[in-house]
């Protein structure tokens, strides 16, 4: 569903491969060419995606080959609550370029979420209809920090539907569709499944709200092949 580049774009897909196709089609059709940090990109603001089958989370299209070791390694890194660069560099050496001090990654999700997991489980166990099951990645301190690793994903909001199935809505300030999107969806849908299991709830839908989604112009040939 398209409402023009400055209105909310609402998409509903069964799995991540269909979602990828839908978003790429939208970007190719309505995307706006801009230059940011001396790089040309095609972008759209305000894209809302619903995945009705969050377990279909791994890209199968051979045009987008994922690193399975990095896919799993990054999820384990998040679960560990670590921000150590050497942990994640083992799975992807490119991550080192985002470290400000060579030792840690400022925006590491696990470090920011580790103390919120148990309280969120408790809230949902006590009241599955609660609207307070929110995990926050950004902190007030981030407003004053200049870093190479500013978090792209900002909040996780868990909620139940009319069938008492658990949904998850993740808010993303900036989404690189080619590089980051398939990894983010993999991690957060696993978070949803683990949270549902911890709270004895069924898995509902996964929602991905992107304030900005984009691809770099140098990657357009890859986008069109997909």
Tab-separated table of C-alpha atoms in Angstrom:
chain	number	residue	atom	x	y	z
A	1	UNK	CA	0.000	0.000	0.000
A	2	UNK	CA	1.557	3.275	-1.091
A	3	UNK	CA	0.473	6.738	0.000
A	4	UNK	CA	3.222	8.851	-1.495
A	5	UNK	CA	6.743	9.337	-0.156
A	6	UNK	CA	5.825	11.500	2.832
A	7	UNK	CA	2.878	9.462	4.117
A	8	UNK	CA	3.106	6.221	6.078
A	9	UNK	CA	3.814	3.263	3.814
A	10	UNK	CA	2.061	0.173	5.211
A	11	UNK	CA	3.123	-3.281	4.078
A	12	UNK	CA	1.996	-6.734	5.188
A	13	UNK	CA	3.972	-9.837	4.289
A	14	UNK	CA	3.965	-13.467	5.332
A	15	UNK	CA	7.749	-13.870	5.460
A	16	UNK	CA	10.953	-11.883	5.156
A	17	UNK	CA	11.506	-12.737	1.472
A	18	UNK	CA	8.120	-11.321	0.502
A	19	UNK	CA	8.793	-8.317	2.727
A	20	UNK	CA	12.117	-7.716	1.017
A	21	UNK	CA	10.484	-7.775	-2.416
A	22	UNK	CA	7.688	-5.444	-1.314
A	23	UNK	CA	10.045	-2.878	0.213
A	24	UNK	CA	12.492	-2.933	-2.689
A	25	UNK	CA	9.597	-2.438	-5.117
A	26	UNK	CA	8.402	0.496	-3.031
A	27	UNK	CA	11.862	2.065	-2.932
A	28	UNK	CA	12.354	1.651	-6.675
A	29	UNK	CA	8.929	3.149	-7.346
A	30	UNK	CA	8.711	5.984	-4.829
A	31	UNK	CA	12.215	6.326	-3.396
A	32	UNK	CA	13.802	9.769	-3.144
A	33	UNK	CA	17.413	10.281	-4.222
A	34	UNK	CA	19.396	12.190	-1.596
A	35	UNK	CA	23.024	12.760	-0.675
A	36	UNK	CA	23.986	12.188	2.954
A	37	UNK	CA	27.560	12.168	4.240
A	38	UNK	CA	28.769	12.432	0.640
A	39	UNK	CA	26.958	9.231	-0.339
A	40	UNK	CA	24.009	9.022	-2.730
A	41	UNK	CA	21.126	6.910	-1.488
A	42	UNK	CA	17.519	6.144	-2.308
A	43	UNK	CA	15.275	6.502	0.713
A	44	UNK	CA	11.736	6.620	2.001
A	45	UNK	CA	10.496	7.786	5.395
A	46	UNK	CA	7.816	6.170	7.537
A	47	UNK	CA	7.612	2.572	6.341
A	48	UNK	CA	5.611	0.173	8.520
A	49	UNK	CA	6.002	-3.554	7.894
A	50	UNK	CA	4.001	-6.386	9.452
A	51	UNK	CA	5.331	-9.950	9.256
A	52	UNK	CA	2.471	-12.348	9.921
A	53	UNK	CA	4.775	-15.359	10.266
A	54	UNK	CA	7.783	-14.148	12.279
A	55	UNK	CA	9.341	-17.615	12.277
A	56	UNK	CA	9.929	-17.282	8.517
A	57	UNK	CA	12.811	-15.004	9.412
A	58	UNK	CA	15.744	-16.169	7.291
A	59	UNK	CA	16.166	-14.811	3.759
A	60	UNK	CA	16.007	-17.690	1.282
A	61	UNK	CA	16.526	-15.724	-1.937
A	62	UNK	CA	19.986	-16.648	-3.316
A	63	UNK	CA	20.416	-13.060	-4.531
A	64	UNK	CA	20.945	-12.028	-0.883
A	65	UNK	CA	23.417	-14.443	0.629
A	66	UNK	CA	23.643	-14.016	4.388
A	67	UNK	CA	26.502	-14.994	6.639
A	68	UNK	CA	24.911	-17.636	8.851
A	69	UNK	CA	27.813	-17.467	11.298
A	70	UNK	CA	27.362	-13.700	11.696
A	71	UNK	CA	23.577	-14.088	11.841
A	72	UNK	CA	23.817	-16.463	14.803
A	73	UNK	CA	26.944	-14.923	16.318
A	74	UNK	CA	25.413	-11.464	16.523
A	75	UNK	CA	22.270	-12.861	18.147
A	76	UNK	CA	24.408	-14.648	20.772
A	77	UNK	CA	26.362	-11.420	21.299
A	78	UNK	CA	23.123	-9.527	21.951
A	79	UNK	CA	21.891	-12.225	24.349
A	80	UNK	CA	25.185	-12.138	26.246
A	81	UNK	CA	24.704	-8.463	27.141
A	82	UNK	CA	28.244	-7.717	25.956
A	83	UNK	CA	29.571	-4.648	24.170
A	84	UNK	CA	33.028	-6.140	23.550
A	85	UNK	CA	34.284	-5.643	20.016
A	86	UNK	CA	36.413	-8.812	19.975
A	87	UNK	CA	33.316	-10.966	20.583
A	88	UNK	CA	31.482	-9.774	17.476
A	89	UNK	CA	34.626	-9.180	15.376
A	90	UNK	CA	35.184	-12.939	15.414
A	91	UNK	CA	32.051	-13.288	13.258
A	92	UNK	CA	32.426	-10.127	11.175
A	93	UNK	CA	35.703	-8.198	11.041
A	94	UNK	CA	33.949	-5.193	9.517
A	95	UNK	CA	32.357	-4.471	12.904
A	96	UNK	CA	35.725	-3.225	14.148
A	97	UNK	CA	35.365	-0.066	12.041
A	98	UNK	CA	32.420	1.017	14.206
A	99	UNK	CA	34.374	0.891	17.461
A	100	UNK	CA	35.351	4.268	18.898
A	101	UNK	CA	38.083	2.883	21.149
A	102	UNK	CA	38.995	-0.420	19.486
A	103	UNK	CA	37.638	-2.363	22.441
A	104	UNK	CA	33.884	-1.813	22.631
A	105	UNK	CA	30.890	-0.868	20.502
A	106	UNK	CA	28.970	2.079	21.919
A	107	UNK	CA	25.567	1.111	20.498
A	108	UNK	CA	25.697	-2.603	21.362
A	109	UNK	CA	22.066	-3.706	21.794
A	110	UNK	CA	22.735	-6.467	24.299
A	111	UNK	CA	24.495	-4.160	26.737
A	112	UNK	CA	21.524	-1.803	26.620
A	113	UNK	CA	18.807	-4.461	26.911
A	114	UNK	CA	20.235	-7.008	29.318
A	115	UNK	CA	18.743	-5.420	32.464
A	116	UNK	CA	15.318	-4.934	30.854
A	117	UNK	CA	14.601	-8.526	29.847
A	118	UNK	CA	13.486	-9.928	33.215
A	119	UNK	CA	11.321	-6.909	34.212
A	120	UNK	CA	9.557	-7.081	30.828
A	121	UNK	CA	8.833	-10.793	31.310
A	122	UNK	CA	7.441	-10.048	34.773
A	123	UNK	CA	5.132	-7.343	33.433
A	124	UNK	CA	3.721	-9.636	30.750
A	125	UNK	CA	3.352	-12.567	33.145
A	126	UNK	CA	1.483	-10.400	35.633
A	127	UNK	CA	-0.736	-8.826	32.969
A	128	UNK	CA	-0.524	-10.033	29.377
A	129	UNK	CA	-2.629	-7.046	28.273
A	130	UNK	CA	-0.160	-4.491	29.669
A	131	UNK	CA	0.963	-1.602	27.472
A	132	UNK	CA	4.085	-1.093	29.578
A	133	UNK	CA	6.173	-3.924	28.115
A	134	UNK	CA	8.647	-1.591	26.446
A	135	UNK	CA	12.385	-2.134	26.160
A	136	UNK	CA	14.373	0.991	25.364
A	137	UNK	CA	17.622	0.932	23.429
A	138	UNK	CA	18.291	4.669	23.253
A	139	UNK	CA	19.194	6.512	26.440
A	140	UNK	CA	19.099	10.193	27.344
A	141	UNK	CA	22.910	10.216	27.287
A	142	UNK	CA	22.949	9.453	23.561
A	143	UNK	CA	21.801	12.968	22.700
A	144	UNK	CA	25.203	14.320	23.749
A	145	UNK	CA	27.420	11.616	22.247
A	146	UNK	CA	29.274	11.620	18.945
A	147	UNK	CA	30.051	8.031	17.978
A	148	UNK	CA	30.602	5.764	14.999
A	149	UNK	CA	28.059	3.336	16.454
A	150	UNK	CA	24.857	5.260	17.174
A	151	UNK	CA	22.018	2.707	17.595
A	152	UNK	CA	19.720	2.329	14.594
A	153	UNK	CA	17.044	0.341	16.433
A	154	UNK	CA	15.537	2.407	19.238
A	155	UNK	CA	12.642	0.655	21.053
A	156	UNK	CA	10.959	-2.741	21.408
A	157	UNK	CA	7.252	-2.756	22.299
A	158	UNK	CA	5.577	-6.058	23.212
A	159	UNK	CA	1.780	-6.315	23.157
A	160	UNK	CA	-0.874	-9.009	22.913
A	161	UNK	CA	-3.635	-9.229	20.335
A	162	UNK	CA	-7.260	-10.311	20.775
A	163	UNK	CA	-6.149	-13.972	20.787
A	164	UNK	CA	-3.602	-13.297	23.541
A	165	UNK	CA	-0.739	-13.892	21.101
A	166	UNK	CA	2.358	-11.787	21.659
A	167	UNK	CA	3.327	-9.168	19.071
A	168	UNK	CA	6.499	-7.135	18.860
A	169	UNK	CA	6.899	-3.689	17.301
A	170	UNK	CA	10.462	-2.466	16.788
A	171	UNK	CA	11.127	1.187	15.985
A	172	UNK	CA	14.103	1.936	13.755
A	173	UNK	CA	15.444	5.438	13.147
A	174	UNK	CA	17.454	4.448	10.043
A	175	UNK	CA	17.365	1.151	8.148
A	176	UNK	CA	19.888	0.034	5.545
A	177	UNK	CA	17.710	-2.399	3.614
A	178	UNK	CA	20.486	-4.340	1.927
A	179	UNK	CA	22.895	-4.785	4.826
A	180	UNK	CA	21.082	-4.409	8.129
A	181	UNK	CA	17.444	-5.317	7.539
A	182	UNK	CA	17.689	-9.138	7.267
A	183	UNK	CA	19.864	-9.323	10.389
A	184	UNK	CA	17.642	-7.007	12.437
A	185	UNK	CA	14.499	-8.949	11.565
A	186	UNK	CA	16.211	-12.243	12.408
A	187	UNK	CA	17.314	-11.017	15.846
A	188	UNK	CA	14.103	-9.318	16.898
A	189	UNK	CA	11.772	-12.090	15.733
A	190	UNK	CA	13.854	-14.498	17.819
A	191	UNK	CA	13.484	-12.055	20.711
A	192	UNK	CA	9.730	-12.179	20.171
A	193	UNK	CA	9.664	-15.971	20.118
A	194	UNK	CA	11.784	-16.225	23.266
A	195	UNK	CA	9.679	-13.632	25.086
A	196	UNK	CA	6.461	-15.442	24.118
A	197	UNK	CA	7.852	-18.741	25.380
A	198	UNK	CA	9.002	-17.143	28.647
A	199	UNK	CA	5.495	-15.740	29.183
A	200	UNK	CA	3.589	-18.871	28.024
A	201	UNK	CA	2.066	-16.957	25.119
A	202	UNK	CA	1.663	-17.787	21.445
A	203	UNK	CA	3.717	-15.900	18.869
A	204	UNK	CA	1.703	-13.239	17.056
A	205	UNK	CA	3.002	-10.780	14.451
A	206	UNK	CA	6.222	-8.862	14.133
A	207	UNK	CA	6.079	-5.175	13.194
A	208	UNK	CA	9.052	-3.153	11.934
A	209	UNK	CA	8.525	0.618	11.931
A	210	UNK	CA	11.232	2.435	9.978
A	211	UNK	CA	11.521	6.207	10.276
A	212	UNK	CA	13.819	6.003	7.262
A	213	UNK	CA	14.570	3.018	5.020
A	214	UNK	CA	17.130	3.247	2.252
A	215	UNK	CA	19.718	1.645	0.037
A	216	UNK	CA	22.886	3.171	-1.393
A	217	UNK	CA	22.889	4.037	-5.083
A	218	UNK	CA	25.989	1.898	-5.570
A	219	UNK	CA	23.887	-1.136	-4.592
A	220	UNK	CA	21.037	-0.511	-7.041
A	221	UNK	CA	22.054	-3.330	-9.378
A	222	UNK	CA	21.838	-5.779	-6.463
A	223	UNK	CA	18.419	-4.406	-5.520
A	224	UNK	CA	17.087	-4.876	-9.032
A	225	UNK	CA	18.438	-8.424	-9.254
A	226	UNK	CA	16.625	-9.307	-6.062
